[in-house]
Amino acid sequence: MLNFILFLLLNFLFDPSFGLNRNKSERVRLILFTPNNSLGRIIGQMFPKNVYDFEIIPKDINDLNFEFQNPIEDKNEIDAAKQKENESIHVLIVTWNLAEASPSLKDMKFLTDLKNKADLICIGVQEIENLKPRRKEGHRCREWRRLLHIILGKEFNRIQHHYLGAMHITIYARKNLAHQVKLVKQTEVACGIGNVIQNKGAVAAFLRVDKTTFLFVNSHFAAHKEKVAERNSNYHRIMSELEQK
């Protein structure tokens, strides 16, 4: 703090208009924050009274809460913040256990409300169908995709869709962003019996948006509160498998 005061003193003494844009007829007000009044008076005597109005405030500057603002720097900061905002994307992530039931458009109103704030939307659902063996996609899966298209199809492009058993992951990008989005890879990890049955596990998608890479994972772990060890095991298996892909 003392070095800072000396720096100001030397510059004001050798150049009374240091750091100031003023006319010769204008007076300059100087304020010194110091708990030492004697030191303040000594410093005050070093400034010409025909130029400066000198005021001592008996407080340590470190105890004050204020900012010195440079308008040019502030404008640059505002411009930089706007540019950063323009370069940013807003990501909406939805996870939903459908419990083998098809939602209605009314049930999905939350997505209609939230989509306006998003540039990239990742939707993961679990238990969209029961796990009975089937040769073709179930009707609930088809209805789910139809609802997503109704809500998002006009403003977003579907970038990706992948599933494992009754777990689905779907990613949409706003149309003006879609050309910057590249699907790198999509994959799955089974965690059911023998790590083969597809009732538990995860589906994942690796995306690149411009120069940034995203990994989206939709998982479904072992159920019931007493299965903590199994859920932890599911998590570690999924992470380990994804790191190798």
Short mmCIF file of C-alpha atoms in Angstrom, two decimals:
data_model
loop_
_atom_site.label_atom_id
_atom_site.label_comp_id
_atom_site.label_asym_id
_atom_site.label_seq_id
_atom_site.Cartn_x
_atom_site.Cartn_y
_atom_site.Cartn_z
CA MET A 1 0.00 0.00 0.00
CA LEU A 2 2.86 2.41 0.88
CA ASN A 3 4.57 1.71 -2.45
CA PHE A 4 1.34 2.54 -4.23
CA ILE A 5 1.04 5.88 -2.40
CA LEU A 6 4.66 6.78 -3.21
CA PHE A 7 4.07 5.94 -6.87
CA LEU A 8 1.11 8.33 -6.98
CA LEU A 9 3.01 11.04 -5.15
CA LEU A 10 5.98 10.95 -7.50
CA ASN A 11 3.77 11.07 -10.58
CA PHE A 12 1.60 13.91 -9.25
CA LEU A 13 4.65 15.95 -8.17
CA PHE A 14 6.41 15.68 -11.50
CA ASP A 15 3.24 15.99 -13.55
CA PRO A 16 0.29 17.66 -11.73
CA SER A 17 -2.11 16.53 -14.46
CA PHE A 18 -1.00 12.87 -14.21
CA GLY A 19 -3.82 10.52 -15.18
CA LEU A 20 -6.31 13.38 -15.50
CA ASN A 21 -7.90 15.09 -18.48
CA ARG A 22 -8.67 18.59 -17.24
CA ASN A 23 -8.55 22.26 -18.14
CA LYS A 24 -6.08 24.51 -16.38
CA SER A 25 -8.90 26.32 -14.58
CA GLU A 26 -10.35 23.13 -13.13
CA ARG A 27 -9.43 22.01 -9.65
CA VAL A 28 -8.65 18.40 -8.78
CA ARG A 29 -10.04 16.67 -5.74
CA LEU A 30 -7.77 14.10 -4.09
CA ILE A 31 -8.97 11.72 -1.40
CA LEU A 32 -6.52 9.81 0.79
CA PHE A 33 -7.77 6.83 2.80
CA THR A 34 -5.55 6.36 5.82
CA PRO A 35 -6.13 5.64 9.51
CA ASN A 36 -3.07 7.82 10.24
CA ASN A 37 -4.14 11.51 10.20
CA SER A 38 -0.60 12.76 10.75
CA LEU A 39 0.64 10.91 7.69
CA GLY A 40 -2.33 12.25 5.75
CA ARG A 41 -1.54 15.87 6.64
CA ILE A 42 2.12 15.45 5.66
CA ILE A 43 1.13 13.98 2.29
CA GLY A 44 -1.47 16.70 1.78
CA GLN A 45 1.13 19.44 2.13
CA MET A 46 3.02 18.02 -0.85
CA PHE A 47 0.24 18.95 -3.32
CA PRO A 48 -0.19 22.57 -4.55
CA LYS A 49 -3.28 24.07 -2.96
CA ASN A 50 -4.01 26.17 -6.06
CA VAL A 51 -4.61 22.95 -8.01
CA TYR A 52 -5.78 20.31 -5.51
CA ASP A 53 -8.55 20.01 -2.94
CA PHE A 54 -7.14 17.42 -0.57
CA GLU A 55 -9.35 15.33 1.74
CA ILE A 56 -8.37 12.75 4.35
CA ILE A 57 -10.75 9.91 5.19
CA PRO A 58 -9.66 8.07 8.36
CA LYS A 59 -10.17 4.54 7.03
CA ASP A 60 -7.94 1.85 5.62
CA ILE A 61 -8.64 1.46 1.90
CA ASN A 62 -8.75 -2.31 2.40
CA ASP A 63 -11.86 -1.87 4.54
CA LEU A 64 -13.78 -0.17 1.75
CA ASN A 65 -15.95 -1.88 -0.83
CA PHE A 66 -15.78 -0.05 -4.14
CA GLU A 67 -14.48 -0.44 -7.68
CA PHE A 68 -12.53 1.88 -9.96
CA GLN A 69 -14.07 1.53 -13.39
CA ASN A 70 -12.56 2.46 -16.71
CA PRO A 71 -15.36 3.05 -19.25
CA ILE A 72 -13.23 1.76 -22.13
CA GLU A 73 -12.35 -1.41 -20.26
CA ASP A 74 -15.99 -1.83 -19.25
CA LYS A 75 -17.09 -1.60 -22.90
CA ASN A 76 -14.47 -4.13 -23.91
CA GLU A 77 -15.60 -6.44 -21.12
CA ILE A 78 -19.22 -6.09 -22.23
CA ASP A 79 -18.30 -6.85 -25.83
CA ALA A 80 -16.23 -9.85 -24.72
CA ALA A 81 -19.11 -11.11 -22.57
CA LYS A 82 -21.52 -10.79 -25.51
CA GLN A 83 -19.12 -12.64 -27.78
CA LYS A 84 -18.67 -15.37 -25.19
CA GLU A 85 -22.45 -15.65 -24.81
CA ASN A 86 -22.80 -15.99 -28.58
CA GLU A 87 -20.18 -18.72 -28.59
CA SER A 88 -21.86 -20.61 -25.74
CA ILE A 89 -24.54 -23.23 -26.13
CA HIS A 90 -27.29 -24.13 -23.70
CA VAL A 91 -27.78 -27.84 -23.09
CA LEU A 92 -31.01 -29.36 -21.77
CA ILE A 93 -30.80 -32.87 -20.32
CA VAL A 94 -33.94 -34.87 -19.56
CA THR A 95 -34.10 -38.27 -17.86
CA TRP A 96 -37.42 -40.08 -17.43
CA ASN A 97 -38.42 -43.55 -16.26
CA LEU A 98 -41.62 -44.19 -18.21
CA ALA A 99 -42.52 -47.35 -16.29
CA GLU A 100 -43.71 -49.08 -19.50
CA ALA A 101 -46.33 -46.40 -20.19
CA SER A 102 -46.68 -43.93 -23.05
CA PRO A 103 -46.88 -40.28 -21.96
CA SER A 104 -49.35 -37.87 -23.56
CA LEU A 105 -48.57 -34.49 -25.10
CA LYS A 106 -49.95 -32.96 -21.92
CA ASP A 107 -47.46 -34.97 -19.87
CA MET A 108 -44.65 -33.57 -22.04
CA LYS A 109 -45.62 -29.91 -21.70
CA PHE A 110 -42.49 -29.34 -19.62
CA LEU A 111 -40.40 -30.08 -22.73
CA THR A 112 -42.40 -27.56 -24.75
CA ASP A 113 -41.68 -24.94 -22.08
CA LEU A 114 -37.98 -25.74 -21.68
CA LYS A 115 -36.97 -26.15 -25.32
CA ASN A 116 -36.95 -22.39 -25.94
CA LYS A 117 -33.94 -22.06 -23.64
CA ALA A 118 -31.92 -24.86 -25.24
CA ASP A 119 -29.60 -25.26 -28.21
CA LEU A 120 -28.87 -28.94 -27.61
CA ILE A 121 -31.33 -31.38 -26.03
CA CYS A 122 -30.46 -34.85 -24.76
CA ILE A 123 -33.40 -37.02 -23.67
CA GLY A 124 -32.85 -40.34 -21.94
CA VAL A 125 -35.73 -42.64 -21.01
CA GLN A 126 -35.84 -45.95 -19.17
CA GLU A 127 -38.45 -48.74 -19.17
CA ILE A 128 -40.05 -47.44 -22.35
CA GLU A 129 -41.14 -51.01 -23.17
CA ASN A 130 -41.30 -54.29 -21.32
CA LEU A 131 -38.39 -56.61 -22.00
CA LYS A 132 -40.17 -59.47 -23.73
CA PRO A 133 -38.36 -60.72 -26.83
CA ARG A 134 -39.59 -58.99 -29.98
CA ARG A 135 -38.54 -58.90 -33.62
CA LYS A 136 -39.75 -55.36 -34.24
CA GLU A 137 -39.76 -52.16 -32.30
CA GLY A 138 -42.63 -51.88 -29.84
CA HIS A 139 -45.50 -49.45 -30.29
CA ARG A 140 -44.47 -47.38 -27.25
CA CYS A 141 -41.08 -46.66 -28.83
CA ARG A 142 -42.73 -45.51 -32.04
CA GLU A 143 -45.17 -43.33 -30.11
CA TRP A 144 -42.30 -41.82 -28.10
CA ARG A 145 -40.43 -40.80 -31.25
CA ARG A 146 -43.63 -39.39 -32.74
CA LEU A 147 -44.21 -37.17 -29.69
CA LEU A 148 -40.62 -35.92 -29.76
CA HIS A 149 -40.99 -35.02 -33.41
CA ILE A 150 -44.22 -33.11 -32.75
CA ILE A 151 -42.60 -31.06 -29.98
CA LEU A 152 -39.10 -30.55 -31.40
CA GLY A 153 -39.28 -31.28 -35.13
CA LYS A 154 -39.91 -27.72 -36.35
CA GLU A 155 -37.04 -26.05 -34.51
CA PHE A 156 -34.57 -28.91 -34.00
CA ASN A 157 -32.84 -31.60 -36.03
CA ARG A 158 -32.52 -35.06 -34.59
CA ILE A 159 -28.80 -35.79 -34.41
CA GLN A 160 -28.82 -39.21 -32.81
CA HIS A 161 -31.01 -42.02 -31.48
CA HIS A 162 -29.77 -45.23 -29.87
CA TYR A 163 -31.19 -47.84 -27.52
CA LEU A 164 -30.38 -50.87 -25.40
CA GLY A 165 -33.35 -52.89 -24.25
CA ALA A 166 -35.82 -50.41 -22.80
CA MET A 167 -33.23 -47.59 -22.48
CA HIS A 168 -33.27 -44.95 -25.22
CA ILE A 169 -31.14 -41.86 -25.76
CA THR A 170 -32.08 -39.19 -28.31
CA ILE A 171 -30.26 -35.94 -29.05
CA TYR A 172 -31.63 -32.91 -30.88
CA ALA A 173 -29.76 -29.78 -32.00
CA ARG A 174 -31.32 -26.45 -32.87
CA LYS A 175 -31.38 -26.12 -36.66
CA ASN A 176 -28.99 -23.17 -36.78
CA LEU A 177 -26.49 -25.21 -34.74
CA ALA A 178 -26.95 -28.60 -36.38
CA HIS A 179 -24.24 -28.04 -38.98
CA GLN A 180 -21.69 -27.71 -36.16
CA VAL A 181 -22.71 -30.96 -34.46
CA LYS A 182 -21.05 -34.23 -35.39
CA LEU A 183 -21.94 -37.64 -33.98
CA VAL A 184 -18.61 -39.25 -33.13
CA LYS A 185 -19.85 -42.55 -31.73
CA GLN A 186 -22.80 -44.18 -29.99
CA THR A 187 -22.51 -47.28 -27.87
CA GLU A 188 -24.08 -49.33 -25.07
CA VAL A 189 -23.06 -51.26 -21.96
CA ALA A 190 -25.22 -54.11 -20.62
CA CYS A 191 -25.26 -54.68 -16.84
CA GLY A 192 -28.03 -57.27 -16.49
CA ILE A 193 -27.48 -60.91 -15.54
CA GLY A 194 -24.05 -61.98 -16.75
CA ASN A 195 -23.57 -58.49 -18.18
CA VAL A 196 -25.65 -59.74 -21.11
CA ILE A 197 -29.31 -59.11 -20.23
CA GLN A 198 -30.30 -55.63 -21.34
CA ASN A 199 -32.65 -54.62 -18.55
CA LYS A 200 -29.84 -52.70 -16.78
CA GLY A 201 -26.90 -50.79 -18.17
CA ALA A 202 -26.40 -47.67 -20.27
CA VAL A 203 -26.60 -46.17 -23.73
CA ALA A 204 -24.20 -43.37 -24.63
CA ALA A 205 -23.39 -40.90 -27.38
CA PHE A 206 -20.18 -39.01 -28.06
CA LEU A 207 -20.82 -35.69 -29.83
CA ARG A 208 -18.55 -32.94 -31.05
CA VAL A 209 -19.90 -29.40 -31.24
CA ASP A 210 -17.38 -27.28 -33.07
CA LYS A 211 -14.22 -28.04 -31.05
CA THR A 212 -15.91 -29.27 -27.87
CA THR A 213 -16.64 -32.96 -27.24
CA PHE A 214 -19.63 -34.11 -25.17
CA LEU A 215 -20.40 -37.53 -23.73
CA PHE A 216 -24.07 -38.12 -22.91
CA VAL A 217 -25.00 -41.24 -20.94
CA ASN A 218 -28.45 -42.63 -20.12
CA SER A 219 -28.21 -45.37 -17.50
CA HIS A 220 -30.53 -47.71 -15.60
CA PHE A 221 -29.07 -49.30 -12.46
CA ALA A 222 -30.15 -52.11 -10.19
CA ALA A 223 -33.35 -51.19 -8.32
CA HIS A 224 -34.35 -51.14 -4.61
CA LYS A 225 -32.61 -49.43 -1.73
CA GLU A 226 -30.74 -52.53 -0.53
CA LYS A 227 -28.95 -52.88 -3.90
CA VAL A 228 -26.38 -50.13 -3.28
CA ALA A 229 -23.42 -52.41 -3.99
CA GLU A 230 -25.00 -53.56 -7.26
CA ARG A 231 -25.65 -49.98 -8.35
CA ASN A 232 -22.07 -49.00 -7.57
CA SER A 233 -20.91 -52.01 -9.57
CA ASN A 234 -23.13 -50.97 -12.50
CA TYR A 235 -21.66 -47.47 -12.42
CA HIS A 236 -18.03 -48.64 -12.36
CA ARG A 237 -18.62 -51.13 -15.17
CA ILE A 238 -20.26 -48.49 -17.37
CA MET A 239 -17.50 -45.93 -16.78
CA SER A 240 -14.78 -48.50 -17.39
CA GLU A 241 -16.36 -49.67 -20.64
CA LEU A 242 -16.95 -46.15 -21.91
CA GLU A 243 -13.36 -45.15 -21.23
CA GLN A 244 -12.21 -47.96 -23.51
CA LYS A 245 -14.51 -47.10 -26.40
#
